[in-house]
Tab-separated table of C-alpha atoms and ligand atoms in Angstrom:
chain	number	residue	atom	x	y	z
A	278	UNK	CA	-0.602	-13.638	13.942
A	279	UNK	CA	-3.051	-11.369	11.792
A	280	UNK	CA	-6.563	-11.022	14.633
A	281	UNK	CA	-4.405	-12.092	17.643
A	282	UNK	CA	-4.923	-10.020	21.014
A	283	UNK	CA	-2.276	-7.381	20.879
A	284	UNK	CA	-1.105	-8.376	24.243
A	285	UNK	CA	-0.944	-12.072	23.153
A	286	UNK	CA	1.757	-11.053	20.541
A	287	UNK	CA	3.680	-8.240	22.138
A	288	UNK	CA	6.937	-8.984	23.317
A	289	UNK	CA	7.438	-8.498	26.632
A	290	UNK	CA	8.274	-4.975	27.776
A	291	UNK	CA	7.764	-3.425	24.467
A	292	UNK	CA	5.684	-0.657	23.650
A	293	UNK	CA	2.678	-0.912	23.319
A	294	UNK	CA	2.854	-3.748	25.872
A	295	UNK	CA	-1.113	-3.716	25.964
A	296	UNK	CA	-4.419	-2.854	24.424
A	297	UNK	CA	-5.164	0.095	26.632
A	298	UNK	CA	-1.550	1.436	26.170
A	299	UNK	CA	-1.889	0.825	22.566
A	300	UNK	CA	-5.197	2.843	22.287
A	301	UNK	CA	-3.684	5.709	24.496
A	302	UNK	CA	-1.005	6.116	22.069
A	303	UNK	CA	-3.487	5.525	19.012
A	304	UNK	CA	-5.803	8.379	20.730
A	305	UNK	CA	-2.403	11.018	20.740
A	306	UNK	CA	-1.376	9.886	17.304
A	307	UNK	CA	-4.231	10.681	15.623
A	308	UNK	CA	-4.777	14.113	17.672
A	309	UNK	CA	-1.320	14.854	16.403
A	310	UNK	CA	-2.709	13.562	12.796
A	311	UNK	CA	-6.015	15.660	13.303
A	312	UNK	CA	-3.928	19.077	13.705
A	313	UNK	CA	-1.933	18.300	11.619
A	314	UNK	CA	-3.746	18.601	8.871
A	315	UNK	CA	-5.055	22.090	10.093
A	316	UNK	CA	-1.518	23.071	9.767
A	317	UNK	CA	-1.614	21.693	5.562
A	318	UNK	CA	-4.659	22.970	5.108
A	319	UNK	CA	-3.869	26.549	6.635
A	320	UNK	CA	-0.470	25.949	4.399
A	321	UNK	CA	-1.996	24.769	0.666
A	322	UNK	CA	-3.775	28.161	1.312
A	323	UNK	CA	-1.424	30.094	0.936
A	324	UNK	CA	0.601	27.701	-1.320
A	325	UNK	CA	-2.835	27.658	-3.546
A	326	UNK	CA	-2.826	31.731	-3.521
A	327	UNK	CA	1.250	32.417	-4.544
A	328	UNK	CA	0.201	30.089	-7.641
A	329	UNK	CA	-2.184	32.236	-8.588
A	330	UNK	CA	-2.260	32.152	-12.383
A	331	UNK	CA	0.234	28.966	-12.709
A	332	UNK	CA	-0.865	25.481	-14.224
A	333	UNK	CA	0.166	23.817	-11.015
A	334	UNK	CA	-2.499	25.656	-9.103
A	335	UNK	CA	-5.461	23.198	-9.903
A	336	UNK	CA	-3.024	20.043	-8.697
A	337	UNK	CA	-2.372	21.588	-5.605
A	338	UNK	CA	-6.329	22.486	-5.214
A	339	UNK	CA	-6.716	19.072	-5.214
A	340	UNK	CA	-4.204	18.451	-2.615
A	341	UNK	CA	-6.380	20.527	-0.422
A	342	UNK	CA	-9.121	19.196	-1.004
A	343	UNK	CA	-7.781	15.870	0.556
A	344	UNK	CA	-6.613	17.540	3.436
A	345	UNK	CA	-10.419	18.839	4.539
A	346	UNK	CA	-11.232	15.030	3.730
A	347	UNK	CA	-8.557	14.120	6.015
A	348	UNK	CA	-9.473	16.143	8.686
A	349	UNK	CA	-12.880	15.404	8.901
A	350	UNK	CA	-12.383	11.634	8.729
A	351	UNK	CA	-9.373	11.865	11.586
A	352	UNK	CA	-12.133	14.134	13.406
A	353	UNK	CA	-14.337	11.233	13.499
A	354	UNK	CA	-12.151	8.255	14.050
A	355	UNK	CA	-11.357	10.344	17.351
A	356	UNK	CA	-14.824	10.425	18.367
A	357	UNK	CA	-15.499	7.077	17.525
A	358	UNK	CA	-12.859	6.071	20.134
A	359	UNK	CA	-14.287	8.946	22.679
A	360	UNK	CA	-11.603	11.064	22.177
A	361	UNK	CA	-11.550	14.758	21.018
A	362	UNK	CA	-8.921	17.329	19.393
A	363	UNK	CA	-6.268	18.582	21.873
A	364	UNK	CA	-6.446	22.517	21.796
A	365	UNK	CA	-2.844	22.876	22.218
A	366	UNK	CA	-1.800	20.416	18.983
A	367	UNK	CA	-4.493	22.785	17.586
A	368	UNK	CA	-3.078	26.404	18.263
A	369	UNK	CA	0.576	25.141	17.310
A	370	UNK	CA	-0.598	23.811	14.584
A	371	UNK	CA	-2.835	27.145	13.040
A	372	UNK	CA	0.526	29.038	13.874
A	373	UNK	CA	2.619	26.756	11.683
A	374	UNK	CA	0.365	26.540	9.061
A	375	UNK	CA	-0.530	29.930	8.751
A	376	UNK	CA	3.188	31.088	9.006
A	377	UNK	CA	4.434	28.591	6.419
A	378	UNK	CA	0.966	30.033	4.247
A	379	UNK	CA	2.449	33.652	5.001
A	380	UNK	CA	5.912	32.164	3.726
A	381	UNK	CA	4.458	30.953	0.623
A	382	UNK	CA	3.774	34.488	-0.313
A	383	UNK	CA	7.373	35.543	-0.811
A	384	UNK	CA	9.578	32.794	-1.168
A	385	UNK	CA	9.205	31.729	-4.693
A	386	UNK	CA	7.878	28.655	-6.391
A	387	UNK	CA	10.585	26.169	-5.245
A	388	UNK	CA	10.739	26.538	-1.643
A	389	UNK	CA	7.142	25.515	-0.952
A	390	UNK	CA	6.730	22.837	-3.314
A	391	UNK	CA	10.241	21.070	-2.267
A	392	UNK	CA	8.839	21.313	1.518
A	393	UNK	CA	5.497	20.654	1.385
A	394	UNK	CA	6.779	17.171	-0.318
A	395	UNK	CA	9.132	16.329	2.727
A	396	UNK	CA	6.554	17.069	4.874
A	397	UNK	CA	4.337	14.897	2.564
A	398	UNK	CA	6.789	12.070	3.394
A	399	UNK	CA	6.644	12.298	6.664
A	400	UNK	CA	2.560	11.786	6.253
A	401	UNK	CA	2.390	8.507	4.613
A	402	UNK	CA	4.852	7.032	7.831
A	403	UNK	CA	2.704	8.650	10.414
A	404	UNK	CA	-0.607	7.015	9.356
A	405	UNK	CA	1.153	3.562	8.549
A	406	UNK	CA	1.925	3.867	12.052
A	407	UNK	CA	-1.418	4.615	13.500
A	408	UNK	CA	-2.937	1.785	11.171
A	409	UNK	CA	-0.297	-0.382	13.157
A	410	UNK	CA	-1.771	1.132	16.521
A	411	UNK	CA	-4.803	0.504	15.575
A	412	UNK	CA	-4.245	-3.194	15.453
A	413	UNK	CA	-2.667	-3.258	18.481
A	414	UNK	CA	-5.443	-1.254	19.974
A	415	UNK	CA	-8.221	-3.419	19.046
A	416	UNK	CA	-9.802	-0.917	16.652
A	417	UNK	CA	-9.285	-3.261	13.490
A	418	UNK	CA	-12.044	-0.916	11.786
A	419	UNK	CA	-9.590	1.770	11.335
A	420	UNK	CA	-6.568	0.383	9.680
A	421	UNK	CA	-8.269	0.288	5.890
A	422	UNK	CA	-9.229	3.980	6.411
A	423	UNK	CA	-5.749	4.943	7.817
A	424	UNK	CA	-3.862	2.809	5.203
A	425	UNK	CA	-5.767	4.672	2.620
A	426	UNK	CA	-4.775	8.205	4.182
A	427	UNK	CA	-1.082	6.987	4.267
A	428	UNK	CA	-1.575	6.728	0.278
A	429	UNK	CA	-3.313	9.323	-0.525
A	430	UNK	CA	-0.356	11.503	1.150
A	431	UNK	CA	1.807	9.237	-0.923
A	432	UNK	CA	-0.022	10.556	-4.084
A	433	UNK	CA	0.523	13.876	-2.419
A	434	UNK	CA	4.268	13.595	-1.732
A	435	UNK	CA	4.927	12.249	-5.319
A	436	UNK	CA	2.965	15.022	-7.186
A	437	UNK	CA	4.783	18.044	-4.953
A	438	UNK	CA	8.208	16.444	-5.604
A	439	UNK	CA	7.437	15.775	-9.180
A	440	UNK	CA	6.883	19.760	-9.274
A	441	UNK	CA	9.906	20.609	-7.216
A	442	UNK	CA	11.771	18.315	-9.668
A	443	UNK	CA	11.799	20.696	-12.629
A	444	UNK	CA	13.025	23.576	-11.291
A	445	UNK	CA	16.719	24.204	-11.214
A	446	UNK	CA	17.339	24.112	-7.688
A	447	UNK	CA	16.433	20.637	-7.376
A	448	UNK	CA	19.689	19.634	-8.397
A	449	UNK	CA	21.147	21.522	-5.475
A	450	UNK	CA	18.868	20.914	-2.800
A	451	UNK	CA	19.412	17.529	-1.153
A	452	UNK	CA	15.970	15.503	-0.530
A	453	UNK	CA	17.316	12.152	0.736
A	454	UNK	CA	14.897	9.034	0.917
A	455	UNK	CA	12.089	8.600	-1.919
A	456	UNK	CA	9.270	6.898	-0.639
A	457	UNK	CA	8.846	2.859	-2.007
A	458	UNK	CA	6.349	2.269	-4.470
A	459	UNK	CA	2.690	2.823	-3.209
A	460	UNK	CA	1.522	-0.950	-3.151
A	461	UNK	CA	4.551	-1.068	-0.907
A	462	UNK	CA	2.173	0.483	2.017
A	463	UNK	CA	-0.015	-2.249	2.012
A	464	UNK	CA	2.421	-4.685	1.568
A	465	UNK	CA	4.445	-3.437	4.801
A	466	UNK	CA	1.409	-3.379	6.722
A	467	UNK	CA	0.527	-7.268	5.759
A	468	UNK	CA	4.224	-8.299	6.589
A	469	UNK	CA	3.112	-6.379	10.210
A	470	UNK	CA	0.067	-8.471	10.369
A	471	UNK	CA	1.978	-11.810	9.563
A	472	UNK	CA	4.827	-10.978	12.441
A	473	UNK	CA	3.389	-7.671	14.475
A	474	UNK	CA	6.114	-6.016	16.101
A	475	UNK	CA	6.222	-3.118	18.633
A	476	UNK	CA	4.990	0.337	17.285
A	477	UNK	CA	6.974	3.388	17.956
A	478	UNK	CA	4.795	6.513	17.781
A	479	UNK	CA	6.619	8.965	15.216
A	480	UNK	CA	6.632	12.694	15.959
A	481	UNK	CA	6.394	14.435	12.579
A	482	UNK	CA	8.882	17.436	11.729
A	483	UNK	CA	6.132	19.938	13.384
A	484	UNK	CA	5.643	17.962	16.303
A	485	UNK	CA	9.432	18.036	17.850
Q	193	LIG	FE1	-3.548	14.730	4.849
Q	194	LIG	FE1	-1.098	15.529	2.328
Protein backbone atom coordinates (compact mmCIF):
# COMPACT_ATOMS: atom_id res chain seq x y z
CA UNK A 1 0.00 0.00 0.00
CA UNK A 2 1.90 3.06 -1.68
CA UNK A 3 2.30 5.83 1.88
CA UNK A 4 1.66 2.95 4.37
CA UNK A 5 4.01 2.85 7.59
CA UNK A 6 6.78 0.53 6.61
CA UNK A 7 6.19 -1.47 9.67
CA UNK A 8 2.43 -1.68 8.87
CA UNK A 9 3.35 -3.60 5.62
CA UNK A 10 6.42 -5.61 6.48
CA UNK A 11 6.00 -9.10 6.90
CA UNK A 12 6.83 -10.31 9.95
CA UNK A 13 10.49 -11.10 10.58
CA UNK A 14 11.68 -9.71 7.38
CA UNK A 15 14.22 -7.27 6.86
CA UNK A 16 13.75 -4.30 7.28
CA UNK A 17 11.19 -5.30 9.93
CA UNK A 18 10.99 -1.47 10.97
CA UNK A 19 11.49 2.16 10.20
CA UNK A 20 14.59 2.61 12.28
CA UNK A 21 16.10 -0.67 10.86
CA UNK A 22 15.12 0.44 7.50
CA UNK A 23 16.90 3.88 7.86
CA UNK A 24 20.05 2.14 9.41
CA UNK A 25 20.39 0.14 6.39
CA UNK A 26 19.35 3.20 4.07
CA UNK A 27 22.21 5.29 6.06
CA UNK A 28 25.04 2.21 5.05
CA UNK A 29 23.65 1.91 1.57
CA UNK A 30 24.10 5.14 0.56
CA UNK A 31 27.67 5.47 2.40
CA UNK A 32 28.50 2.48 0.29
CA UNK A 33 26.78 4.56 -2.77
CA UNK A 34 28.71 7.82 -1.66
CA UNK A 35 32.27 5.98 -2.04
CA UNK A 36 31.42 4.47 -4.47
CA UNK A 37 31.34 6.89 -6.72
CA UNK A 38 34.85 8.16 -5.51
CA UNK A 39 36.01 4.89 -6.74
CA UNK A 40 34.22 5.85 -10.68
CA UNK A 41 35.26 9.01 -10.50
CA UNK A 42 39.01 8.18 -9.49
CA UNK A 43 38.41 5.36 -12.42
CA UNK A 44 36.78 7.61 -15.57
CA UNK A 45 40.11 9.46 -14.79
CA UNK A 46 42.13 7.43 -15.87
CA UNK A 47 39.66 5.79 -18.35
CA UNK A 48 39.19 9.64 -19.68
CA UNK A 49 43.24 9.96 -19.98
CA UNK A 50 44.08 6.30 -22.00
CA UNK A 51 41.40 7.85 -24.56
CA UNK A 52 43.29 10.55 -25.08
CA UNK A 53 42.84 11.50 -28.73
CA UNK A 54 39.79 8.90 -29.38
CA UNK A 55 36.12 10.03 -30.31
CA UNK A 56 34.84 8.14 -27.32
CA UNK A 57 36.69 10.44 -24.98
CA UNK A 58 33.98 13.29 -24.85
CA UNK A 59 31.12 10.39 -24.01
CA UNK A 60 32.99 9.16 -21.30
CA UNK A 61 33.68 12.98 -20.05
CA UNK A 62 30.26 13.08 -19.68
CA UNK A 63 30.05 9.99 -17.72
CA UNK A 64 32.19 11.76 -15.24
CA UNK A 65 30.65 14.44 -15.05
CA UNK A 66 27.58 12.50 -13.59
CA UNK A 67 29.59 10.84 -11.22
CA UNK A 68 30.75 14.38 -9.34
CA UNK A 69 26.84 15.04 -9.63
CA UNK A 70 26.32 11.84 -7.98
CA UNK A 71 28.53 12.28 -5.34
CA UNK A 72 27.61 15.47 -4.26
CA UNK A 73 23.88 14.72 -4.25
CA UNK A 74 24.57 11.16 -2.22
CA UNK A 75 26.83 13.60 0.02
CA UNK A 76 23.82 15.47 0.87
CA UNK A 77 21.05 12.98 1.12
CA UNK A 78 23.49 11.61 3.96
CA UNK A 79 23.46 14.75 5.76
CA UNK A 80 20.01 15.32 5.37
CA UNK A 81 19.42 12.07 7.35
CA UNK A 82 22.44 13.10 9.92
CA UNK A 83 24.66 10.79 8.63
CA UNK A 84 28.22 11.32 7.20
CA UNK A 85 30.78 9.36 4.80
CA UNK A 86 32.43 6.31 6.46
CA UNK A 87 36.32 6.83 6.12
CA UNK A 88 36.94 3.27 5.64
CA UNK A 89 34.24 2.81 2.45
CA UNK A 90 36.30 5.94 1.56
CA UNK A 91 40.04 4.71 1.59
CA UNK A 92 38.92 1.28 -0.11
CA UNK A 93 37.26 2.94 -2.36
CA UNK A 94 40.29 5.75 -3.59
CA UNK A 95 42.46 2.45 -3.73
CA UNK A 96 40.11 0.74 -6.17
CA UNK A 97 39.50 3.52 -8.15
CA UNK A 98 42.78 4.74 -8.51
CA UNK A 99 44.19 1.17 -9.24
CA UNK A 100 41.53 0.36 -11.84
CA UNK A 101 42.54 4.34 -13.23
CA UNK A 102 46.30 3.03 -13.14
CA UNK A 103 44.91 -0.16 -15.09
CA UNK A 104 43.32 1.87 -17.65
CA UNK A 105 46.70 3.05 -18.67
CA UNK A 106 47.92 -0.24 -20.09
CA UNK A 107 45.29 -2.52 -20.75
CA UNK A 108 43.87 -1.43 -23.99
CA UNK A 109 40.57 0.00 -25.07
CA UNK A 110 38.38 -3.10 -24.41
CA UNK A 111 39.10 -4.05 -20.99
CA UNK A 112 37.93 -0.81 -19.38
CA UNK A 113 35.02 -0.09 -21.35
CA UNK A 114 33.58 -3.88 -21.04
CA UNK A 115 34.10 -3.38 -17.06
CA UNK A 116 33.23 -0.16 -16.34
CA UNK A 117 29.68 -1.30 -18.01
CA UNK A 118 29.28 -4.35 -15.56
CA UNK A 119 30.07 -2.29 -12.93
CA UNK A 120 27.55 0.21 -14.46
CA UNK A 121 24.97 -2.59 -14.02
CA UNK A 122 25.51 -3.19 -10.84
CA UNK A 123 24.71 0.82 -10.22
CA UNK A 124 21.28 1.10 -11.51
CA UNK A 125 20.28 -2.16 -8.86
CA UNK A 126 22.00 -0.54 -5.98
CA UNK A 127 20.07 2.78 -6.08
CA UNK A 128 16.67 0.97 -7.01
CA UNK A 129 17.36 -0.56 -3.82
CA UNK A 130 18.04 2.40 -1.69
CA UNK A 131 14.91 4.18 -3.35
CA UNK A 132 13.11 0.98 -1.89
CA UNK A 133 14.85 1.75 1.60
CA UNK A 134 13.95 4.86 1.46
CA UNK A 135 10.30 4.04 1.50
CA UNK A 136 10.62 1.81 4.06
CA UNK A 137 12.59 4.32 6.01
CA UNK A 138 10.18 7.04 5.94
CA UNK A 139 12.33 9.34 3.80
CA UNK A 140 9.73 9.38 0.81
CA UNK A 141 11.72 12.64 -0.37
CA UNK A 142 14.50 10.59 -1.61
CA UNK A 143 13.15 7.93 -3.82
CA UNK A 144 12.58 10.45 -7.07
CA UNK A 145 16.24 11.57 -6.63
CA UNK A 146 17.55 7.95 -6.18
CA UNK A 147 15.29 6.55 -8.99
CA UNK A 148 16.78 9.15 -11.18
CA UNK A 149 20.50 8.12 -10.19
CA UNK A 150 19.52 4.42 -10.89
CA UNK A 151 18.85 5.80 -14.61
CA UNK A 152 21.24 7.88 -15.18
CA UNK A 153 23.75 4.81 -14.44
CA UNK A 154 21.43 3.01 -16.78
CA UNK A 155 22.33 5.62 -19.51
CA UNK A 156 25.82 4.98 -18.29
CA UNK A 157 25.84 1.17 -18.50
CA UNK A 158 24.19 1.25 -22.02
CA UNK A 159 26.64 3.82 -23.58
CA UNK A 160 29.98 1.78 -22.09
CA UNK A 161 28.53 -1.52 -23.41
CA UNK A 162 27.47 0.01 -26.64
CA UNK A 163 31.39 0.89 -26.91
CA UNK A 164 32.62 -2.44 -25.71
CA UNK A 165 30.22 -3.87 -28.35
CA UNK A 166 32.30 -3.01 -31.41
CA UNK A 167 35.36 -4.28 -30.63
CA UNK A 168 36.22 -7.82 -31.49
CA UNK A 169 36.51 -9.25 -28.22
CA UNK A 170 33.03 -8.73 -27.42
CA UNK A 171 32.14 -11.73 -29.11
CA UNK A 172 34.39 -13.67 -26.78
CA UNK A 173 33.90 -12.13 -23.60
CA UNK A 174 30.73 -13.32 -21.86
CA UNK A 175 28.57 -10.29 -20.28
CA UNK A 176 25.44 -12.17 -19.11
CA UNK A 177 22.22 -10.12 -18.11
CA UNK A 178 21.34 -6.78 -20.15
CA UNK A 179 19.60 -4.49 -18.10
CA UNK A 180 15.43 -4.09 -19.00
CA UNK A 181 14.45 -1.15 -20.74
CA UNK A 182 14.89 2.15 -18.70
CA UNK A 183 11.08 2.96 -18.06
CA UNK A 184 11.37 -0.51 -16.60
CA UNK A 185 13.04 1.25 -13.33
CA UNK A 186 10.20 3.14 -12.59
CA UNK A 187 7.88 0.68 -13.41
CA UNK A 188 9.56 -1.93 -10.86
CA UNK A 189 9.62 0.57 -8.28
CA UNK A 190 5.61 1.33 -8.70
CA UNK A 191 4.89 -2.53 -8.69
CA UNK A 192 7.08 -2.13 -5.08
CA UNK A 193 4.83 0.61 -4.03
CA UNK A 194 1.55 -1.33 -5.00
CA UNK A 195 2.83 -4.69 -2.96
CA UNK A 196 6.23 -3.50 -0.91
CA UNK A 197 8.19 -6.38 -0.12
CA UNK A 198 11.33 -6.83 2.08
CA UNK A 199 14.55 -5.04 0.79
CA UNK A 200 17.77 -6.87 0.72
CA UNK A 201 20.72 -4.46 0.82
CA UNK A 202 23.02 -5.43 -2.29
CA UNK A 203 26.80 -5.30 -1.87
CA UNK A 204 28.19 -4.14 -5.22
CA UNK A 205 31.24 -6.11 -6.88
CA UNK A 206 33.72 -3.62 -4.82
CA UNK A 207 32.00 -3.99 -1.72
CA UNK A 208 32.46 -8.01 -1.13
FE1 LIG B 1 27.12 7.31 -10.36
FE1 LIG C 1 27.82 5.59 -13.44
Amino acid sequence: MPGAAPDAAAPAGTLPSDRAAARATLVRALQLAYSGELGAIRAYLGHSAALRGRPERAGLRTILVDEIRHRRRVGEMLAGLGAAPDPAAERKLDRIGRTIAWICCWSGWFVPMYGAARLERDNVAEYEVAARLAWWAGERHLEDDLLHLAEVEWDHERWLREQAARHLLWHVAPYGRVPPPREEIRARFRAFLAAPTPVEPRRSLLFR
